[in-house]
Amino acid sequence: MKENLLQQLIFQLNNANIKQLLHFILVSSVTAITILAVSTIVIENYSYDSQKILMENIIRTETLTKNINHTISSLILRNRTIAFSNNIDSLMKVPDRTILEKNFKKDLNEIRQILSSEKSIHIIEDFETLFKKFALIDDELFSNKQKLILLVKELNTNQKILDDIVNEIINAIDSVSGKIKLKATRTRIRINKNLAVVGPDSQSEHILLLDNLLAQQRQVESASHQVQLSASQIIQLSQKLTQTDNKDALIDIRDNEIAQQLSQINISLYVLSGNLKEFPELMKDIIRISDALRHLVKISIEDKRSIYSLWAQYLDLSLFIESEINIEAKKYADSMANTVKDLESHLGLIINKHKRKTNQLTKSLYIIIICISLFVAFFISMILHKLRYRINHPLQLIGDAVNNLTKGQLTSRLDDNDFIKDEFSLLAHSFNTFAKRNEQLINELSSTHDALLENQHRLNAVLENALVGIVHLKDRKFISVNHRFEEMFGYDRNHIEGLKTEILFFSKEDFERVGEVAYKKLRENKTYYDEWLVKHKNGNSFWCAISAKSIEDGKPEFGSIWLYEDISERKRTEEQLITLANYDILTNLPNRGLFMDRLQNYINLAKRNNQIISVMFIDLDRFKRVNDSLGHEVGDKLLKVVADKLNNCVRSSDTVARLGGDEFTVIMIDIKNKLIPERTARKIIQSLKDPVYINGHEISISPSIGISMYPDDGDSVALLLRNSDAAMYHAKGLGRNNYQFYTDEMNSESLNKLTLESRLRRAVDNNDFELFFQKQFNIVENKVIGYEALLRWRDESGHIISPDNFIHILEDTGMINTTGEWVIYEACRYLKLLLSENSYPVRMAINLSARQFQDKNLLKHIDNALNEYQLIPDNIELEITETILMTGSKTSQEIINELHDMGCNIVLDDFGTGYSSLAYLKQFPIDALKIDRSFIRDILSDPSDAAICNAIRAMAESLNIEVIAEGVETNEQLDYLIANGFTTVQGYYYGKPESGDTLVKSNIKQTKLKLVK
Amino acid sequence: MYRNFLIIVSLILSAAFHSGPVHADIYVGTTTPLSGPLRELGKNALAGMEAYFNRVNSTGGIHGQKIKLIIKDDKYEPRLAAQNMRTLIEQHDVISVIGNVGTPTAVVTVPIAIENKVPFIGAITGAPLLRNIPPNRYVFNYRASYSEEAASMIDGLLKSGIKPHEIAFFTQRDSYGDAGYDGAISALQKHNFFNTHTLAHGRYTRNSLNVEGALATILDVQIKPRAIIMAGSYAPSAKFIKLAKQDLPDCLFLNLSFVGSAPLLEELGAETENVIITQVVPGFNSNLPIANEFKRDLKNYSIFAKPNFISFESYIVAKIFIHALQSVKDTNITRESLINSLHKLSNLNIGLNLNISYSKEKHQGVHKVWPVMIDDKNFMPVDWNKLRESLKQSDLKTDTLANAP
C-alpha cells in the first residue's frame, strides 16, 4: 500500500506540468514549514513551561528555605538571649516564640508541598522532630531561667533584710552600752556625793561597788562589741555564700564559719545577759538583740528561703541549666542549622536534576525537527530537478528558433511534436504565428523606411537651427531638445533626455507652479506663456520666456512642445529702468518719488495696524559751502558718504531717501514712541560728527534734523514731509547740528522761510535789488575817499529789506551768483558816474560772497565790468570775509591771487569777529582790513576793545596794510580814532547809506557848487 | 469646601495653641519625711504650703494656672530623698522644689537640683550647705541659718550670765548636728572663748533614741553644765531632756528650731521647764498680719488644722514663692524665669513686719531668730535679761544645796 502510494506519486510527478510541479513544491514547503513551526512551538512551550515551573518552585523554595533559616536563627538568638539574661525584666522582654513557631511550620509545610521526593520528606520530618525537641528544651530553659532570676531577686531581698537586722542589732547594742554607761556615770556621781557624807567604812564598800560597776560596764561593752562584730561577720559570710560557685564551699561556710560566729554570739550574749541580770530594763534590749540575731541566722542559713538555701538552689539550677539544658538547646540549634543546610543542598540537587531532564528532552525534539527538515528538503529538490528539465528543454528549442530568426532566417519554425502539451507547446505555436507575421512586416518596412528618413532630416535641420530652445516634453520629461536649448542650459541632449524638467528650476515649488499653470492652459488648448528665472547647468540663473503648446489639441499627456527664450538682457534693461525711476543715481538711495510712494504705503499699513511712523528730514548744515568751496565733485562724494552713514544709523526696515541736494529723509515704521527716532537722530548726529576725508580735504559736516510723527503730526505724505521740514528748519534756527520734533508752532516759521525764498527768487528774476552807498572818510584829510556798495532789496510792497534778512538765502540757494554779478556791474556803473562828476578819484568797495569764489567766472565778470565802464582795477576794493580764507579752497585762493594781480584791492571785512588769524594776512594778498563795527562801538567804554583796535592798527601798519574803522557813529569815537592814528573810517556819523541816485545827485550838486565857487 | 476645611483646621490649631499653656498646671515638688521619727515635721511643713497653695488655686491660680504640689515621702533618709528628687524632676517636670525638710537629705537633694537647674526654694533647714557665698543660682532660703540660731543662743546665754565653760552640747551625729555645734562654737569664739574643746559634747545616732551614752558623756565632764545646746530631732531630744533633768534639774535646754517645737512639747509632757527653742518665724499667735492670715488659711484650706512654727514657716515660704510666680510676666513660666523673678523681689512685705529681698548676690530671706520658751504649753518669747534674774535665784538655790553639809 505504502509502495503503491510512492509509485503513484512518482508517476504523477513525471507527468505533471510545470504548474502542477510548482504546486507540489508549494504544498510540500508549506507542509514542512508548518511541521517545523508546530514542533518548534511545542518544544519552546514545553521547555518554557518546565523552566517556569522550575524557576517558580525554586524561587519559592529558596525563599522558604531562607525564611526557615531566618526563623531558626531568630529562635537560636532568642534561646541565647534567654540563656544570658540575668534579670526578670530582660527575660520578660524576650519575644514570644509562637509567631516564630507558626512561621516555621507554615514554611515547612509549603516546602513539603513543593518538594515531594522521599529524601526531602525525610529531611522535613527530621526537621520537625528536631524542632519539637528544641521547643521543649527552649521552654525548659525559659522556665528555669525564670526561676533562677526569681531566686536572685529573693536573695537580694534577704540581703537587705540582713542589713536592717544588723542595724537593729547595732541600735540595740548602742542603746545597751549607752544605758550601762549612763548607769555607771550616775552611780559614780552618786557614790562621789555619798563619799562626801558617809563614813570611811562604807567608803571602801562604795569604791568596791563602783569598781564592780565599771568592770561590769567594760564587760558589757566588750560583749556588745563582740555581738556587733559577729553579726557583721555573719552578714559578710552571707554575702560570701552568694559568691561561692560550688555546693561544698557553701556547706563549708555554713557549717564552719557561720556556725563558729553563731557560737561566738551566743557566748557573748550569755556574757551580756549574765552581766545585765541586775538591770531588768536592759534585758528588754538583750531580748531585742537575741531576737534580731535569731532572725539573722534564720535569714542567712536556717530558713527554707534563707540565703544559704536559696543560693544552694541557685547553684543547682544554674548548673542544671548550664550542663543539661543549655548544652541540649545548643545541640538542637546546631542540628537545626545543619538541617537547613541539608535542605538547601537537597534543593540544589533537585534543581540540577530537573535542568538535566529538560535539556535532554529538548535535544531529542530538535533532532526530530532536523530529520523532518532533511526529508522535506530532499523531496523538494527532487521536484525542482524535474522542473528544471521541463523548463530548460523547451526553452532551448525556442531559443534556437529565435536565434535563427535574428540571424535573418525568417523562415525558421518550431516543430509541434517536440513539445509535451503544456505551457511551452502553446508558446511554440504562438512563435510560429509570430515568425510568419514578422516575415511579412519586415518586407513592408524596408520600403517605407527610406522615405521617412529623408523627411526627418529636413525637419531636424529646422529645429536644430532655431534661435529658441525647443523641447519635446511628455509627462514633464524631456523627450528631445534642440541645439539652442543645449546651448542655453548647458546640458547635453544625451544626458537630459528622460529627465524631468525640474532641473531647469531653482525650486520644486517653481517647477510645480509652472506645471500647474501650464498644463491647465494646455488642457484648455491654449498656449502657455510666462517668464521665469531658470537655472543653467552650472547653477547660474537667467530669465527665460517659456511658452508651451500641446502636440495634440487639449491633450498635453500625449506630449507638448516647449519654447525657451533667453530674455536676460531685456530683463536687465527693465530693472535698470525701474532703478533709474526710483533711485538716486549718486547715492543709490530711494529718490523722492520712491520715498513718497513708500511713505504712502507705510501710512496705509500703519492706518490698518494702528502703528506709528516717524519721518525724519535731514539737511546738511552748510553743505552749500562745501560745494562752493571744494567743488561739486567733493560735494557728491560727501553726499555718498553721508548716505552710507545714514544707512548705518537706521534699522533695516527703515527707509533712507535722498530728496535732492543735501536733503535726506528717513522713514521709520512701526515704532512705539518718540524714543526710537530720537535715538536714531542722535546716532546720526554722532556718526556725522567725525570728519570725512575726501580728495585730501578734511570735511566736517553736521545735520539739522526735523522729525514728524504719524499720526500725531499728520496723516498724509505731504503733511508729514512738510512738518518734518518745518522741524528741520527749526533745528537750523536753533544753531544747527541738532534734531527737533515737529510742533504746531513751527509751521508758520517754516512757511515764512519758504515764502521768503520764493519771493526772493522772484526778486532775482525781476531784479528788485538796489545798491546803496556808504561813504568812506579820510579823517586826516577830511574828505570822502570812497564808497562801499551795499545791496538792498525793495520787495513787492516797496519796503527796503536789508541783506541780513536774505543774503543767506541767496547764498544757500546759489542765487547769489546772479545777484553778485549784477552788484559788480551796478557798482562799477555808479563808480563811473561818480568819477565823472568828482574832482578827485574815489574808490568803490564791493562785497563778495564765498559762494562767488566757487565760480571762476568771477574774474571774467569783474574784468568785463571794469572794461565796460572804463575803470582801472585800482578803483575797486573787493571785500571778502575771513570764511572765504578759512575754507582753504584752492580755487578761492587762486581767484584772490589773480584779482590782486589784476590790480584790485583786497579788503578783509569784519576783522576781529572771526578767527582773525594773522596768518591769513601773510598768506593772502590783503591790502586793507576793516575793523568790525562792534569794536568801534565800545571803543570808549571797553578798554579791551580799544586795545584790540590799537593793536590791529599797529600790526596792520607794520604789514603795510591799510586799516578802516567801521561803524563810527559819534564825535567822541571819531576823536579817539584820530588821536590814535586811524586815518580811514566809515559809519553813520557821516550819514546813512544813500541810494545811488541820491548820491549822484548830491555829488553833482557839490561839484556845481565848487564850480560856482 | 477645601477652603472651609482649611479655615476650620486653622481655627482648631490656633485654639489649641492658644489655650494650651493657659490651662496647664504649675507643678511644684517637695520631698519630706512623712513616715519615720520626723514625720510630724514633714506633715506640718506640708500643711503650711498646702494651705497657701489651695487658697491661691481657689482664687484663680497663677495667670489661670493651678499650683499642683507633688509630695514625696523620704523618711528622712538621704537615699530616698535622692530618688524622690529625680522622680519629681524627671517624671513630673516640676518647676521648683520647695519646702524640703531636713539637712542630711538636703546634702543629696541640693546637688541634684543644681545639676538639673531646678530652683530649690525655702528648704526647712538652716544648714550651711544651702548658704554658699556667693549663693548658688538655684538655691533660695527663707529661714535664718543654724549658725545664726546657735549664735543667737550663745549671745542670749552669755547675756543671761552663763559662762562659756558652763555650756555643753547634745547633737545628732550628722551634718545637722555639726551645723548647730559649729555655729555655736564660732559664736563662742567671737566672744573670745577659745577652749571650746573642753566643752562636753554628747552625740547620738540619727533615727535612734540612744541618748543615754550622750548624757553619760556630758555628765562625765568635771564642770556641771548650766546650759545644753541641742541639735537633735524632737523624740531623742525630748528623751534626753527628760533623762538629763534627773541629773541636771536647773540646766537650760536650748533647741534649734528644727527640733520641731510642737512635737517636742508633746513628747516632753510635763517636763517643759527650762526648755528654750529658737524659732525662725515669729510667734503665730502674735498680732502680725501674716500670723492671722496663716491661721485663717490653715483652718480653711488644710486638714492639719493645728498651727505651729513649721507650718507657719512653710506657709511663709509658699507665700514668697507665689509672689515670685505672680511677678513672672510671661504666662509660660519656666524655671529660669522663676529665678529671674525671685531675683527681682525686693523689699517684699508679706506681713512679717520686715522686708524680704532677694537678688543675684543674696538668696537668704531673713536672718532674724525668734527664741521662745515653753510656758504652760505655750511658746513665749524669751527675754534673756529676765532669764538672768531667774537663773540667779536658782543659782543661789543650787549653791545652797551644793554647799549644804
CSV table of C-alpha atoms in Angstrom, one decimal, chain A residues 118-240:
chain,number,residue,atom,x,y,z
A,118,GLU,CA,11.4,10.8,49.5
A,119,LYS,CA,14.6,12.4,50.6
A,120,SER,CA,13.1,15.8,51.1
A,121,ILE,CA,10.2,14.3,53.0
A,122,HIS,CA,12.7,12.6,55.2
A,123,ILE,CA,14.6,15.8,55.8
A,124,ILE,CA,11.4,17.7,56.6
A,125,GLU,CA,10.2,15.1,59.0
A,126,ASP,CA,13.6,15.1,60.7
A,127,PHE,CA,13.4,18.9,60.9
A,128,GLU,CA,10.0,18.8,62.6
A,129,THR,CA,11.2,16.3,65.2
A,130,LEU,CA,14.2,18.4,65.8
A,131,PHE,CA,12.2,21.5,66.2
A,132,LYS,CA,9.8,19.9,68.6
A,133,LYS,CA,12.7,18.8,70.8
A,134,PHE,CA,14.2,22.2,70.6
A,135,ALA,CA,11.0,23.9,71.5
A,136,LEU,CA,10.7,21.6,74.6
A,137,ILE,CA,14.2,22.4,75.7
A,138,ASP,CA,13.6,26.1,75.0
A,139,ASP,CA,10.6,26.1,77.2
A,140,GLU,CA,12.5,24.4,79.9
A,141,LEU,CA,15.3,26.8,79.7
A,142,PHE,CA,12.9,29.7,79.9
A,143,SER,CA,11.1,28.4,83.0
A,144,ASN,CA,14.4,27.5,84.7
A,145,LYS,CA,15.9,30.8,83.9
A,146,GLN,CA,12.9,32.5,85.3
A,147,LYS,CA,13.2,30.5,88.5
A,148,LEU,CA,16.9,31.4,88.7
A,149,ILE,CA,16.2,35.1,88.3
A,150,LEU,CA,13.4,35.0,90.9
A,151,LEU,CA,15.9,33.3,93.2
A,152,VAL,CA,18.4,36.1,92.8
A,153,LYS,CA,15.7,38.6,93.5
A,154,GLU,CA,14.8,36.9,96.6
A,155,LEU,CA,18.4,36.7,97.6
A,156,ASN,CA,18.7,40.4,97.2
A,157,THR,CA,15.7,41.0,99.4
A,158,ASN,CA,17.1,38.8,102.0
A,159,GLN,CA,20.4,40.7,101.9
A,160,LYS,CA,18.5,43.9,102.5
A,161,ILE,CA,16.7,42.3,105.4
A,162,LEU,CA,20.0,41.3,106.8
A,163,ASP,CA,21.2,44.9,106.6
A,164,ASP,CA,18.1,46.0,108.5
A,165,ILE,CA,18.6,43.3,111.2
A,166,VAL,CA,22.2,44.4,111.7
A,167,ASN,CA,21.1,48.0,112.0
A,168,GLU,CA,18.6,46.9,114.6
A,169,ILE,CA,21.3,44.9,116.5
A,170,ILE,CA,23.7,47.8,116.4
A,171,ASN,CA,20.9,50.2,117.5
A,172,ALA,CA,20.1,47.8,120.4
A,173,ILE,CA,23.7,47.4,121.4
A,174,ASP,CA,24.2,51.2,121.2
A,175,SER,CA,21.2,51.5,123.5
A,176,VAL,CA,22.5,48.9,125.9
A,177,SER,CA,26.0,50.4,126.0
A,178,GLY,CA,24.6,53.9,126.4
A,179,LYS,CA,22.4,52.9,129.2
A,180,ILE,CA,25.1,51.0,131.1
A,181,LYS,CA,27.4,53.9,130.6
A,182,LEU,CA,24.8,56.3,132.0
A,183,LYS,CA,24.2,53.9,134.8
A,184,ALA,CA,27.9,53.8,135.6
A,185,THR,CA,28.3,57.6,135.4
A,186,ARG,CA,25.2,58.2,137.6
A,187,THR,CA,26.4,55.6,140.1
A,188,ARG,CA,29.8,57.2,140.2
A,189,ILE,CA,28.3,60.7,140.7
A,190,ARG,CA,26.1,59.3,143.4
A,191,ILE,CA,28.9,57.5,145.2
A,192,ASN,CA,31.1,60.6,144.9
A,193,LYS,CA,28.3,62.5,146.6
A,194,ASN,CA,27.8,59.9,149.2
A,195,LEU,CA,31.5,59.6,149.8
A,196,ALA,CA,31.4,63.2,151.0
A,197,VAL,CA,28.7,62.5,153.5
A,198,VAL,CA,29.2,58.9,154.7
A,199,GLY,CA,32.0,57.5,156.9
A,200,PRO,CA,35.2,55.7,155.9
A,201,ASP,CA,33.7,52.2,156.5
A,202,SER,CA,31.1,52.5,153.9
A,203,GLN,CA,33.7,54.3,151.7
A,204,SER,CA,35.6,51.1,150.7
A,205,GLU,CA,32.3,49.4,150.2
A,206,HIS,CA,31.3,52.1,147.8
A,207,ILE,CA,34.5,52.0,146.0
A,208,LEU,CA,34.2,48.3,145.6
A,209,LEU,CA,30.7,48.8,144.3
A,210,LEU,CA,31.9,51.4,141.8
A,211,ASP,CA,34.8,49.1,140.7
A,212,ASN,CA,32.3,46.3,140.1
A,213,LEU,CA,30.1,48.5,138.1
A,214,LEU,CA,32.9,49.8,136.0
A,215,ALA,CA,34.1,46.2,135.4
A,216,GLN,CA,30.6,45.2,134.5
A,217,GLN,CA,30.4,48.2,132.1
A,218,ARG,CA,33.6,47.1,130.4
A,219,GLN,CA,32.4,43.5,130.1
A,220,VAL,CA,29.1,44.7,128.6
A,221,GLU,CA,30.9,46.9,126.2
A,222,SER,CA,33.2,44.2,125.1
A,223,ALA,CA,30.5,41.6,124.8
A,224,SER,CA,28.3,44.1,122.9
A,225,HIS,CA,31.2,44.8,120.7
A,226,GLN,CA,31.7,41.1,120.1
A,227,VAL,CA,28.0,40.6,119.3
A,228,GLN,CA,28.2,43.6,116.9
A,229,LEU,CA,31.3,42.1,115.3
A,230,SER,CA,29.9,38.6,114.9
A,231,ALA,CA,26.7,40.0,113.5
A,232,SER,CA,28.7,41.9,110.9
A,233,GLN,CA,30.7,38.8,110.2
A,234,ILE,CA,27.6,36.8,109.6
A,235,ILE,CA,26.4,39.4,107.1
A,236,GLN,CA,29.8,39.2,105.3
A,237,LEU,CA,29.6,35.4,105.3
A,238,SER,CA,26.1,35.6,103.9
A,239,GLN,CA,27.5,37.7,101.1
A,240,LYS,CA,30.3,35.2,100.8
